[in-house]
Amino acid sequence: MSQNIQSNISKSPIVRYNKITKSFDAQIVLNELNLDINHGEKIALIGPSGSGKTTIARLLMTLETPSSGTIEVDGEQLWHMQSRGKLVRANEKHLHNVRKKIGMVFQHFNLFPHLTILGNVTEALIHVLNLSKAQATKKAIEILTRVGLQDHIKHYPSQLSGGQKQRVAIARALVMEPKIMLFDEVTSALDPELVGEVLDVIKGIAAQGDMAMILITHEMDFARDVADRVIFTDGGIIVEQGTPKEIFENPQSPRLQTFLSRFLKGHTDQVANSRIAAGIE
Ligand SMILES: Nc1ncnc2c1ncn2[C@@H]1O[C@H](COP(=O)(O)OP(=O)(O)OP(=O)(O)O)[C@@H](O)[C@H]1O
Ligand SMILES: [Mg+2]
């Protein structure tokens, strides 16, 4: 458990999902989900495909609206705000202020192709936070150095590898100094040899930051290394949660046991296949 959790235990959670239900037409994707995330806590979200992990992240980013229930960020309602002592529907300004506390990195990097790496990272600093170009550049170079891309600032996304592009996307989110970062399967579109460099960057951020992190991942070893708490979702609910040791070494529910054994089998097959391909067997 990181020190941050200890020191922040008395504060209200940085994120609270309160009885969140989300349906798409007749399909209930999340069913009265309750989830509190503490300041600085690192959460790994695992579960089968279609179990609603991305939807959990998109709701927090206000890219989806809940069918019912509420979400609080840093003690404030996401969709509502106080006005003259009454709770009213949030206006754009309120949403913008709450959203500023949240950064997200997606599976596909979503970089601006027509901007340089530096341009991609300074864009929101200049146009959202109203920093001067000089201030924004200084900040961006600091962050790009942290993710090992100081030599690429003048390049365009098309000139970078997938791993480098993903590190730019991480830098672009990080530079806004969010209180919560969401990483949604950020390595699943990468060639296997590029996965490590991106995970290492995220591990570095996790180790030093008092930022809360939600890591949606199929990389179980990574989840085990980085997370304070692992959450397993299936069928629209949290089926089981606990420390990485509890979840990976002593899973209680049959659904989690099946999920992990399938995953381990897939992993073993993958290793065997690559050994065969490499002519080892
Ligand atoms: N905009 C949408 N319109 C209709 N259905 C949607 C929409 N977004 C998600 N869904 C459905 O909601 C369910 C959960 O999707 P979600 O993307 O949250 O799953 P996930 O756990 O992230 O899966 P994966 O591991 O494959 O990324 C899926 O059945 C999906 O088809
Ligand atoms: Mg997803």
PDB file of C-alpha atoms and ligand atoms in Angstrom:
ATOM      1  CA  MET A   1       0.000   0.000   0.000  1.00  0.00           C
ATOM      2  CA  SER A   2       1.424   3.396  -0.899  1.00  0.00           C
ATOM      3  CA  GLN A   3       2.093   5.925   1.823  1.00  0.00           C
ATOM      4  CA  ASN A   4      -0.433   8.263   0.253  1.00  0.00           C
ATOM      5  CA  ILE A   5      -3.301   6.059   1.202  1.00  0.00           C
ATOM      6  CA  GLN A   6      -2.196   6.038   4.816  1.00  0.00           C
ATOM      7  CA  SER A   7      -1.874   9.813   4.930  1.00  0.00           C
ATOM      8  CA  ASN A   8      -5.102  10.450   3.057  1.00  0.00           C
ATOM      9  CA  ILE A   9      -7.239   7.969   4.858  1.00  0.00           C
ATOM     10  CA  SER A  10      -9.157  10.683   6.670  1.00  0.00           C
ATOM     11  CA  LYS A  11     -10.038  12.589   3.471  1.00  0.00           C
ATOM     12  CA  SER A  12     -13.115  11.823   1.420  1.00  0.00           C
ATOM     13  CA  PRO A  13     -12.322   9.646  -1.611  1.00  0.00           C
ATOM     14  CA  ILE A  14     -11.016  11.343  -4.736  1.00  0.00           C
ATOM     15  CA  VAL A  15     -13.617   9.416  -6.741  1.00  0.00           C
ATOM     16  CA  ARG A  16     -16.898   7.933  -5.604  1.00  0.00           C
ATOM     17  CA  TYR A  17     -19.209   5.946  -7.882  1.00  0.00           C
ATOM     18  CA  ASN A  18     -22.497   5.815  -6.054  1.00  0.00           C
ATOM     19  CA  LYS A  19     -24.995   3.202  -7.297  1.00  0.00           C
ATOM     20  CA  ILE A  20     -24.068   3.801 -10.918  1.00  0.00           C
ATOM     21  CA  THR A  21     -26.197   2.044 -13.492  1.00  0.00           C
ATOM     22  CA  LYS A  22     -25.419   2.377 -17.179  1.00  0.00           C
ATOM     23  CA  SER A  23     -27.532   0.829 -19.912  1.00  0.00           C
ATOM     24  CA  PHE A  24     -27.141   0.920 -23.656  1.00  0.00           C
ATOM     25  CA  ASP A  25     -30.660   0.295 -24.975  1.00  0.00           C
ATOM     26  CA  ALA A  26     -31.823  -2.869 -23.217  1.00  0.00           C
ATOM     27  CA  GLN A  27     -28.326  -3.944 -22.162  1.00  0.00           C
ATOM     28  CA  ILE A  28     -27.371  -3.178 -18.555  1.00  0.00           C
ATOM     29  CA  VAL A  29     -23.609  -2.719 -18.622  1.00  0.00           C
ATOM     30  CA  LEU A  30     -23.124  -1.477 -15.051  1.00  0.00           C
ATOM     31  CA  ASN A  31     -25.587  -2.421 -12.370  1.00  0.00           C
ATOM     32  CA  GLU A  32     -25.662  -0.175  -9.276  1.00  0.00           C
ATOM     33  CA  LEU A  33     -21.880  -0.068  -9.102  1.00  0.00           C
ATOM     34  CA  ASN A  34     -20.340   1.375  -5.925  1.00  0.00           C
ATOM     35  CA  LEU A  35     -16.667   2.203  -5.945  1.00  0.00           C
ATOM     36  CA  ASP A  36     -14.548   4.562  -3.829  1.00  0.00           C
ATOM     37  CA  ILE A  37     -11.013   5.433  -4.874  1.00  0.00           C
ATOM     38  CA  ASN A  38      -8.760   7.095  -2.342  1.00  0.00           C
ATOM     39  CA  HIS A  39      -6.369   9.952  -2.986  1.00  0.00           C
ATOM     40  CA  GLY A  40      -3.197   8.541  -4.494  1.00  0.00           C
ATOM     41  CA  GLU A  41      -4.554   5.020  -4.687  1.00  0.00           C
ATOM     42  CA  LYS A  42      -3.547   2.831  -7.630  1.00  0.00           C
ATOM     43  CA  ILE A  43      -6.403   0.642  -8.805  1.00  0.00           C
ATOM     44  CA  ALA A  44      -6.146  -2.122 -11.394  1.00  0.00           C
ATOM     45  CA  LEU A  45      -9.435  -2.893 -13.097  1.00  0.00           C
ATOM     46  CA  ILE A  46      -9.577  -6.371 -14.586  1.00  0.00           C
ATOM     47  CA  GLY A  47     -12.383  -8.404 -16.073  1.00  0.00           C
ATOM     48  CA  PRO A  48     -13.608 -10.125 -19.206  1.00  0.00           C
ATOM     49  CA  SER A  49     -14.130  -8.258 -22.449  1.00  0.00           C
ATOM     50  CA  GLY A  50     -17.442  -6.418 -22.361  1.00  0.00           C
ATOM     51  CA  SER A  51     -17.616  -6.328 -18.553  1.00  0.00           C
ATOM     52  CA  GLY A  52     -17.844  -2.524 -18.536  1.00  0.00           C
ATOM     53  CA  LYS A  53     -14.285  -1.454 -17.667  1.00  0.00           C
ATOM     54  CA  THR A  54     -14.039   1.182 -20.385  1.00  0.00           C
ATOM     55  CA  THR A  55     -17.534   2.377 -19.538  1.00  0.00           C
ATOM     56  CA  ILE A  56     -16.420   2.955 -15.929  1.00  0.00           C
ATOM     57  CA  ALA A  57     -13.582   5.146 -17.245  1.00  0.00           C
ATOM     58  CA  ARG A  58     -15.696   6.950 -19.852  1.00  0.00           C
ATOM     59  CA  LEU A  59     -18.319   7.865 -17.244  1.00  0.00           C
ATOM     60  CA  LEU A  60     -15.649   9.548 -15.144  1.00  0.00           C
ATOM     61  CA  MET A  61     -14.391  11.436 -18.202  1.00  0.00           C
ATOM     62  CA  THR A  62     -18.007  12.560 -18.833  1.00  0.00           C
ATOM     63  CA  LEU A  63     -17.822  10.830 -22.220  1.00  0.00           C
ATOM     64  CA  GLU A  64     -20.904   8.879 -21.113  1.00  0.00           C
ATOM     65  CA  THR A  65     -23.748   9.872 -18.819  1.00  0.00           C
ATOM     66  CA  PRO A  66     -25.021   7.459 -16.165  1.00  0.00           C
ATOM     67  CA  SER A  67     -28.527   6.027 -16.543  1.00  0.00           C
ATOM     68  CA  SER A  68     -28.836   6.462 -12.777  1.00  0.00           C
ATOM     69  CA  GLY A  69     -26.609   7.067  -9.772  1.00  0.00           C
ATOM     70  CA  THR A  70     -24.015   9.737  -9.101  1.00  0.00           C
ATOM     71  CA  ILE A  71     -20.275  10.212  -9.389  1.00  0.00           C
ATOM     72  CA  GLU A  72     -18.299  12.475  -7.067  1.00  0.00           C
ATOM     73  CA  VAL A  73     -14.840  13.786  -7.825  1.00  0.00           C
ATOM     74  CA  ASP A  74     -12.843  15.318  -4.985  1.00  0.00           C
ATOM     75  CA  GLY A  75     -16.012  15.856  -2.973  1.00  0.00           C
ATOM     76  CA  GLU A  76     -17.960  17.471  -5.829  1.00  0.00           C
ATOM     77  CA  GLN A  77     -20.795  16.019  -7.864  1.00  0.00           C
ATOM     78  CA  LEU A  78     -19.828  15.431 -11.458  1.00  0.00           C
ATOM     79  CA  TRP A  79     -23.193  16.077 -13.091  1.00  0.00           C
ATOM     80  CA  HIS A  80     -24.651  18.459 -10.545  1.00  0.00           C
ATOM     81  CA  MET A  81     -23.507  21.539  -8.693  1.00  0.00           C
ATOM     82  CA  GLN A  82     -24.580  23.697  -5.797  1.00  0.00           C
ATOM     83  CA  SER A  83     -26.355  26.880  -6.771  1.00  0.00           C
ATOM     84  CA  ARG A  84     -28.017  29.118  -4.146  1.00  0.00           C
ATOM     85  CA  GLY A  85     -28.115  26.198  -1.706  1.00  0.00           C
ATOM     86  CA  LYS A  86     -29.750  23.857  -4.199  1.00  0.00           C
ATOM     87  CA  LEU A  87     -28.341  20.985  -6.191  1.00  0.00           C
ATOM     88  CA  VAL A  88     -28.841  21.821  -9.872  1.00  0.00           C
ATOM     89  CA  ARG A  89     -27.672  20.369 -13.172  1.00  0.00           C
ATOM     90  CA  ALA A  90     -23.994  21.145 -13.777  1.00  0.00           C
ATOM     91  CA  ASN A  91     -23.180  23.810 -16.323  1.00  0.00           C
ATOM     92  CA  GLU A  92     -20.252  23.573 -18.767  1.00  0.00           C
ATOM     93  CA  LYS A  93     -17.961  25.545 -16.457  1.00  0.00           C
ATOM     94  CA  HIS A  94     -18.534  23.149 -13.564  1.00  0.00           C
ATOM     95  CA  LEU A  95     -17.990  20.106 -15.813  1.00  0.00           C
ATOM     96  CA  HIS A  96     -14.828  21.674 -17.194  1.00  0.00           C
ATOM     97  CA  ASN A  97     -13.462  22.329 -13.687  1.00  0.00           C
ATOM     98  CA  VAL A  98     -14.128  18.795 -12.519  1.00  0.00           C
ATOM     99  CA  ARG A  99     -12.790  17.278 -15.761  1.00  0.00           C
ATOM    100  CA  LYS A 100      -9.536  19.179 -15.296  1.00  0.00           C
ATOM    101  CA  LYS A 101      -8.792  16.889 -12.356  1.00  0.00           C
ATOM    102  CA  ILE A 102      -8.906  13.815 -14.576  1.00  0.00           C
ATOM    103  CA  GLY A 103      -6.482  12.679 -17.265  1.00  0.00           C
ATOM    104  CA  MET A 104      -6.991   9.748 -19.569  1.00  0.00           C
ATOM    105  CA  VAL A 105      -4.798   7.716 -21.881  1.00  0.00           C
ATOM    106  CA  PHE A 106      -6.514   5.448 -24.389  1.00  0.00           C
ATOM    107  CA  GLN A 107      -5.554   2.304 -26.235  1.00  0.00           C
ATOM    108  CA  HIS A 108      -5.195   4.286 -29.462  1.00  0.00           C
ATOM    109  CA  PHE A 109      -3.028   7.271 -28.808  1.00  0.00           C
ATOM    110  CA  ASN A 110      -5.308   9.918 -30.334  1.00  0.00           C
ATOM    111  CA  LEU A 111      -2.421  12.313 -30.983  1.00  0.00           C
ATOM    112  CA  PHE A 112      -2.867  15.280 -33.292  1.00  0.00           C
ATOM    113  CA  PRO A 113      -1.051  14.157 -36.474  1.00  0.00           C
ATOM    114  CA  HIS A 114      -0.450  17.700 -37.750  1.00  0.00           C
ATOM    115  CA  LEU A 115       1.284  18.852 -34.547  1.00  0.00           C
ATOM    116  CA  THR A 116       4.821  18.036 -33.414  1.00  0.00           C
ATOM    117  CA  ILE A 117       5.361  16.086 -30.212  1.00  0.00           C
ATOM    118  CA  LEU A 118       5.966  19.379 -28.409  1.00  0.00           C
ATOM    119  CA  GLY A 119       2.823  20.831 -30.010  1.00  0.00           C
ATOM    120  CA  ASN A 120       0.768  17.852 -28.867  1.00  0.00           C
ATOM    121  CA  VAL A 121       1.868  18.340 -25.263  1.00  0.00           C
ATOM    122  CA  THR A 122       1.608  22.142 -25.150  1.00  0.00           C
ATOM    123  CA  GLU A 123      -1.758  22.372 -26.927  1.00  0.00           C
ATOM    124  CA  ALA A 124      -4.021  22.091 -23.894  1.00  0.00           C
ATOM    125  CA  LEU A 125      -1.615  24.045 -21.672  1.00  0.00           C
ATOM    126  CA  ILE A 126      -1.942  27.009 -24.017  1.00  0.00           C
ATOM    127  CA  HIS A 127      -5.587  26.694 -25.043  1.00  0.00           C
ATOM    128  CA  VAL A 128      -7.166  25.263 -21.884  1.00  0.00           C
ATOM    129  CA  LEU A 129      -4.936  26.508 -19.062  1.00  0.00           C
ATOM    130  CA  ASN A 130      -3.998  29.745 -20.858  1.00  0.00           C
ATOM    131  CA  LEU A 131      -0.274  29.399 -20.218  1.00  0.00           C
ATOM    132  CA  SER A 132       2.109  31.457 -22.358  1.00  0.00           C
ATOM    133  CA  LYS A 133       3.919  29.594 -25.115  1.00  0.00           C
ATOM    134  CA  ALA A 134       7.217  29.864 -23.207  1.00  0.00           C
ATOM    135  CA  GLN A 135       5.726  28.538 -19.953  1.00  0.00           C
ATOM    136  CA  ALA A 136       3.962  25.720 -21.783  1.00  0.00           C
ATOM    137  CA  THR A 137       7.122  24.735 -23.652  1.00  0.00           C
ATOM    138  CA  LYS A 138       9.165  24.624 -20.451  1.00  0.00           C
ATOM    139  CA  LYS A 139       6.602  22.400 -18.745  1.00  0.00           C
ATOM    140  CA  ALA A 140       6.186  20.157 -21.771  1.00  0.00           C
ATOM    141  CA  ILE A 141       9.926  19.584 -22.147  1.00  0.00           C
ATOM    142  CA  GLU A 142      10.175  18.648 -18.464  1.00  0.00           C
ATOM    143  CA  ILE A 143       7.459  16.033 -18.846  1.00  0.00           C
ATOM    144  CA  LEU A 144       8.741  14.752 -22.197  1.00  0.00           C
ATOM    145  CA  THR A 145      12.136  14.274 -20.592  1.00  0.00           C
ATOM    146  CA  ARG A 146      10.515  12.301 -17.797  1.00  0.00           C
ATOM    147  CA  VAL A 147       9.057   9.859 -20.329  1.00  0.00           C
ATOM    148  CA  GLY A 148      12.358   9.668 -22.243  1.00  0.00           C
ATOM    149  CA  LEU A 149      11.327  11.632 -25.340  1.00  0.00           C
ATOM    150  CA  GLN A 150      13.474  14.751 -25.029  1.00  0.00           C
ATOM    151  CA  ASP A 151      15.166  13.978 -28.370  1.00  0.00           C
ATOM    152  CA  HIS A 152      11.887  13.769 -30.279  1.00  0.00           C
ATOM    153  CA  ILE A 153      10.137  17.034 -29.472  1.00  0.00           C
ATOM    154  CA  LYS A 154      10.354  18.328 -33.025  1.00  0.00           C
ATOM    155  CA  HIS A 155       9.158  15.095 -34.608  1.00  0.00           C
ATOM    156  CA  TYR A 156       5.624  14.364 -35.761  1.00  0.00           C
ATOM    157  CA  PRO A 157       3.618  11.389 -34.438  1.00  0.00           C
ATOM    158  CA  SER A 158       4.051   9.516 -37.756  1.00  0.00           C
ATOM    159  CA  GLN A 159       7.813   9.502 -37.157  1.00  0.00           C
ATOM    160  CA  LEU A 160       7.531   7.667 -33.827  1.00  0.00           C
ATOM    161  CA  SER A 161       7.087   4.032 -32.830  1.00  0.00           C
ATOM    162  CA  GLY A 162       3.862   2.935 -31.147  1.00  0.00           C
ATOM    163  CA  GLY A 163       5.566   2.856 -27.752  1.00  0.00           C
ATOM    164  CA  GLN A 164       6.899   6.372 -28.231  1.00  0.00           C
ATOM    165  CA  LYS A 165       3.489   7.625 -29.363  1.00  0.00           C
ATOM    166  CA  GLN A 166       1.916   6.154 -26.278  1.00  0.00           C
ATOM    167  CA  ARG A 167       4.527   7.866 -24.105  1.00  0.00           C
ATOM    168  CA  VAL A 168       3.607  11.177 -25.774  1.00  0.00           C
ATOM    169  CA  ALA A 169      -0.044  10.499 -24.930  1.00  0.00           C
ATOM    170  CA  ILE A 170       0.948   9.844 -21.318  1.00  0.00           C
ATOM    171  CA  ALA A 171       3.019  13.057 -21.213  1.00  0.00           C
ATOM    172  CA  ARG A 172       0.123  15.021 -22.688  1.00  0.00           C
ATOM    173  CA  ALA A 173      -2.210  13.842 -19.939  1.00  0.00           C
ATOM    174  CA  LEU A 174       0.395  14.185 -17.185  1.00  0.00           C
ATOM    175  CA  VAL A 175       1.338  17.758 -18.045  1.00  0.00           C
ATOM    176  CA  MET A 176      -2.126  18.907 -16.968  1.00  0.00           C
ATOM    177  CA  GLU A 177      -1.324  17.673 -13.436  1.00  0.00           C
ATOM    178  CA  PRO A 178      -4.529  15.700 -12.951  1.00  0.00           C
ATOM    179  CA  LYS A 179      -5.429  14.229  -9.583  1.00  0.00           C
ATOM    180  CA  ILE A 180      -6.606  11.045 -11.230  1.00  0.00           C
ATOM    181  CA  MET A 181      -5.205   9.310 -14.274  1.00  0.00           C
ATOM    182  CA  LEU A 182      -7.063   6.680 -16.250  1.00  0.00           C
ATOM    183  CA  PHE A 183      -5.141   4.254 -18.412  1.00  0.00           C
ATOM    184  CA  ASP A 184      -7.354   2.110 -20.623  1.00  0.00           C
ATOM    185  CA  GLU A 185      -5.435  -0.841 -22.076  1.00  0.00           C
ATOM    186  CA  VAL A 186      -2.672   1.473 -23.152  1.00  0.00           C
ATOM    187  CA  THR A 187      -0.417  -1.354 -24.307  1.00  0.00           C
ATOM    188  CA  SER A 188      -2.892  -3.573 -26.121  1.00  0.00           C
ATOM    189  CA  ALA A 189      -2.382  -1.934 -29.526  1.00  0.00           C
ATOM    190  CA  LEU A 190       1.416  -2.177 -29.266  1.00  0.00           C
ATOM    191  CA  ASP A 191       3.814  -4.736 -30.677  1.00  0.00           C
ATOM    192  CA  PRO A 192       4.936  -6.985 -27.810  1.00  0.00           C
ATOM    193  CA  GLU A 193       8.489  -5.626 -27.798  1.00  0.00           C
ATOM    194  CA  LEU A 194       7.176  -2.086 -27.169  1.00  0.00           C
ATOM    195  CA  VAL A 195       4.934  -2.938 -24.236  1.00  0.00           C
ATOM    196  CA  GLY A 196       7.708  -2.904 -21.623  1.00  0.00           C
ATOM    197  CA  GLU A 197       8.856   0.673 -22.233  1.00  0.00           C
ATOM    198  CA  VAL A 198       5.318   2.012 -21.758  1.00  0.00           C
ATOM    199  CA  LEU A 199       4.644  -0.055 -18.643  1.00  0.00           C
ATOM    200  CA  ASP A 200       7.970   1.107 -17.190  1.00  0.00           C
ATOM    201  CA  VAL A 201       6.954   4.741 -17.689  1.00  0.00           C
ATOM    202  CA  ILE A 202       3.629   4.113 -15.941  1.00  0.00           C
ATOM    203  CA  LYS A 203       5.370   2.292 -13.094  1.00  0.00           C
ATOM    204  CA  GLY A 204       7.681   5.277 -12.685  1.00  0.00           C
ATOM    205  CA  ILE A 205       4.712   7.658 -12.491  1.00  0.00           C
ATOM    206  CA  ALA A 206       2.949   5.388 -10.012  1.00  0.00           C
ATOM    207  CA  ALA A 207       6.015   5.156  -7.800  1.00  0.00           C
ATOM    208  CA  GLN A 208       6.506   8.879  -7.392  1.00  0.00           C
ATOM    209  CA  GLY A 209       3.044  10.335  -7.739  1.00  0.00           C
ATOM    210  CA  ASP A 210       0.362  11.229  -5.277  1.00  0.00           C
ATOM    211  CA  MET A 211      -2.001  10.936  -8.217  1.00  0.00           C
ATOM    212  CA  ALA A 212      -4.718   8.301  -8.049  1.00  0.00           C
ATOM    213  CA  MET A 213      -4.561   5.907 -10.962  1.00  0.00           C
ATOM    214  CA  ILE A 214      -7.095   3.594 -12.555  1.00  0.00           C
ATOM    215  CA  LEU A 215      -5.332   1.052 -14.709  1.00  0.00           C
ATOM    216  CA  ILE A 216      -7.532  -1.024 -16.974  1.00  0.00           C
ATOM    217  CA  THR A 217      -5.290  -3.824 -18.068  1.00  0.00           C
ATOM    218  CA  HIS A 218      -4.922  -7.369 -19.265  1.00  0.00           C
ATOM    219  CA  GLU A 219      -1.303  -7.357 -18.088  1.00  0.00           C
ATOM    220  CA  MET A 220      -1.669  -9.254 -14.843  1.00  0.00           C
ATOM    221  CA  ASP A 221       1.997  -9.040 -13.850  1.00  0.00           C
ATOM    222  CA  PHE A 222       1.818  -5.292 -14.273  1.00  0.00           C
ATOM    223  CA  ALA A 223      -1.372  -5.083 -12.186  1.00  0.00           C
ATOM    224  CA  ARG A 224       0.322  -7.113  -9.482  1.00  0.00           C
ATOM    225  CA  ASP A 225       3.371  -4.816  -9.482  1.00  0.00           C
ATOM    226  CA  VAL A 226       1.648  -1.448  -9.549  1.00  0.00           C
ATOM    227  CA  ALA A 227      -1.767  -1.724  -7.925  1.00  0.00           C
ATOM    228  CA  ASP A 228      -2.667  -1.144  -4.294  1.00  0.00           C
ATOM    229  CA  ARG A 229      -6.012  -2.759  -5.013  1.00  0.00           C
ATOM    230  CA  VAL A 230      -7.256  -4.990  -7.814  1.00  0.00           C
ATOM    231  CA  ILE A 231     -10.906  -4.874  -8.816  1.00  0.00           C
ATOM    232  CA  PHE A 232     -12.510  -7.658 -10.836  1.00  0.00           C
ATOM    233  CA  THR A 233     -15.684  -6.705 -12.710  1.00  0.00           C
ATOM    234  CA  ASP A 234     -18.044  -9.058 -14.450  1.00  0.00           C
ATOM    235  CA  GLY A 235     -21.717  -8.875 -15.367  1.00  0.00           C
ATOM    236  CA  GLY A 236     -21.968  -5.188 -14.490  1.00  0.00           C
ATOM    237  CA  ILE A 237     -20.830  -5.507 -10.888  1.00  0.00           C
ATOM    238  CA  ILE A 238     -17.640  -5.698  -8.855  1.00  0.00           C
ATOM    239  CA  VAL A 239     -17.395  -9.412  -8.207  1.00  0.00           C
ATOM    240  CA  GLU A 240     -14.282  -9.328  -6.062  1.00  0.00           C
ATOM    241  CA  GLN A 241     -11.626  -6.885  -4.932  1.00  0.00           C
ATOM    242  CA  GLY A 242      -8.519  -7.013  -2.790  1.00  0.00           C
ATOM    243  CA  THR A 243      -4.777  -6.625  -2.708  1.00  0.00           C
ATOM    244  CA  PRO A 244      -2.896  -8.101  -5.679  1.00  0.00           C
ATOM    245  CA  LYS A 245      -1.835 -10.978  -3.405  1.00  0.00           C
ATOM    246  CA  GLU A 246      -5.422 -11.735  -2.401  1.00  0.00           C
ATOM    247  CA  ILE A 247      -6.771 -11.525  -5.945  1.00  0.00           C
ATOM    248  CA  PHE A 248      -4.041 -13.391  -7.773  1.00  0.00           C
ATOM    249  CA  GLU A 249      -3.003 -15.922  -5.151  1.00  0.00           C
ATOM    250  CA  ASN A 250      -6.259 -16.624  -3.396  1.00  0.00           C
ATOM    251  CA  PRO A 251      -9.241 -15.733  -5.612  1.00  0.00           C
ATOM    252  CA  GLN A 252     -12.517 -16.542  -3.881  1.00  0.00           C
ATOM    253  CA  SER A 253     -15.257 -16.378  -6.486  1.00  0.00           C
ATOM    254  CA  PRO A 254     -15.588 -19.043  -9.185  1.00  0.00           C
ATOM    255  CA  ARG A 255     -15.882 -16.296 -11.819  1.00  0.00           C
ATOM    256  CA  LEU A 256     -12.531 -14.774 -10.897  1.00  0.00           C
ATOM    257  CA  GLN A 257     -10.934 -18.216 -10.641  1.00  0.00           C
ATOM    258  CA  THR A 258     -12.154 -19.062 -14.154  1.00  0.00           C
ATOM    259  CA  PHE A 259     -11.036 -15.679 -15.512  1.00  0.00           C
ATOM    260  CA  LEU A 260      -7.535 -16.047 -14.055  1.00  0.00           C
ATOM    261  CA  SER A 261      -7.095 -19.653 -15.140  1.00  0.00           C
ATOM    262  CA  ARG A 262      -8.180 -18.752 -18.697  1.00  0.00           C
ATOM    263  CA  PHE A 263      -5.784 -15.855 -18.660  1.00  0.00           C
ATOM    264  CA  LEU A 264      -2.924 -18.002 -17.374  1.00  0.00           C
ATOM    265  CA  LYS A 265      -3.659 -20.647 -20.001  1.00  0.00           C
ATOM    266  CA  GLY A 266      -3.655 -17.980 -22.735  1.00  0.00           C
ATOM    267  CA  HIS A 267      -0.372 -16.680 -21.388  1.00  0.00           C
ATOM    268  CA  THR A 268       1.217 -20.145 -21.316  1.00  0.00           C
ATOM    269  CA  ASP A 269       0.011 -20.838 -24.887  1.00  0.00           C
ATOM    270  CA  GLN A 270       1.430 -17.512 -26.024  1.00  0.00           C
ATOM    271  CA  VAL A 271       4.851 -18.279 -24.497  1.00  0.00           C
ATOM    272  CA  ALA A 272       4.796 -21.761 -26.040  1.00  0.00           C
ATOM    273  CA  ASN A 273       3.840 -20.342 -29.457  1.00  0.00           C
ATOM    274  CA  SER A 274       6.604 -17.767 -29.398  1.00  0.00           C
ATOM    275  CA  ARG A 275       9.109 -20.454 -28.354  1.00  0.00           C
ATOM    276  CA  ILE A 276       7.950 -22.598 -31.271  1.00  0.00           C
ATOM    277  CA  ALA A 277       8.150 -19.600 -33.631  1.00  0.00           C
ATOM    278  CA  ALA A 278      11.634 -18.826 -32.352  1.00  0.00           C
ATOM    279  CA  GLY A 279      12.680 -22.429 -33.059  1.00  0.00           C
ATOM    280  CA  ILE A 280      13.299 -23.212 -29.378  1.00  0.00           C
ATOM    281  CA  GLU A 281      10.925 -26.178 -29.421  1.00  0.00           C
TER     282      GLU A 281
HETATM  283  N1  LIG B   1     -21.649   3.540 -26.990  1.00  0.00           N
HETATM  284  C1  LIG B   1     -22.114   2.287 -26.834  1.00  0.00           C
HETATM  285  N2  LIG B   1     -23.265   1.902 -27.421  1.00  0.00           N
HETATM  286  C2  LIG B   1     -23.762   0.649 -27.252  1.00  0.00           C
HETATM  287  N3  LIG B   1     -23.160  -0.295 -26.501  1.00  0.00           N
HETATM  288  C3  LIG B   1     -22.006   0.024 -25.907  1.00  0.00           C
HETATM  289  C4  LIG B   1     -21.412   1.315 -26.033  1.00  0.00           C
HETATM  290  N4  LIG B   1     -20.263   1.352 -25.306  1.00  0.00           N
HETATM  291  C5  LIG B   1     -20.145   0.121 -24.755  1.00  0.00           C
HETATM  292  N5  LIG B   1     -21.177  -0.669 -25.105  1.00  0.00           N
HETATM  293  C6  LIG B   1     -21.378  -2.064 -24.672  1.00  0.00           C
HETATM  294  O1  LIG B   1     -21.206  -2.119 -23.279  1.00  0.00           O
HETATM  295  C7  LIG B   1     -20.525  -3.310 -22.900  1.00  0.00           C
HETATM  296  C8  LIG B   1     -19.311  -2.952 -22.071  1.00  0.00           C
HETATM  297  O2  LIG B   1     -18.383  -2.289 -22.892  1.00  0.00           O
HETATM  298  P1  LIG B   1     -16.969  -1.805 -22.367  1.00  0.00           P
HETATM  299  O3  LIG B   1     -16.292  -1.213 -23.536  1.00  0.00           O
HETATM  300  O4  LIG B   1     -17.162  -0.954 -21.169  1.00  0.00           O
HETATM  301  O5  LIG B   1     -16.300  -3.184 -21.931  1.00  0.00           O
HETATM  302  P2  LIG B   1     -14.798  -3.494 -21.511  1.00  0.00           P
HETATM  303  O6  LIG B   1     -14.854  -4.218 -20.221  1.00  0.00           O
HETATM  304  O7  LIG B   1     -13.989  -2.265 -21.598  1.00  0.00           O
HETATM  305  O8  LIG B   1     -14.351  -4.535 -22.656  1.00  0.00           O
HETATM  306  P3  LIG B   1     -12.900  -4.743 -23.343  1.00  0.00           P
HETATM  307  O9  LIG B   1     -12.071  -5.549 -22.366  1.00  0.00           O
HETATM  308  O10 LIG B   1     -13.221  -5.560 -24.569  1.00  0.00           O
HETATM  309  O11 LIG B   1     -12.340  -3.414 -23.669  1.00  0.00           O
HETATM  310  C9  LIG B   1     -20.202  -4.057 -24.185  1.00  0.00           C
HETATM  311  O12 LIG B   1     -21.175  -5.062 -24.381  1.00  0.00           O
HETATM  312  C10 LIG B   1     -20.330  -3.005 -25.247  1.00  0.00           C
HETATM  313  O13 LIG B   1     -20.743  -3.533 -26.456  1.00  0.00           O
HETATM  314 MG    MG B   2     -12.398  -1.639 -22.792  1.00  0.00          MG
END
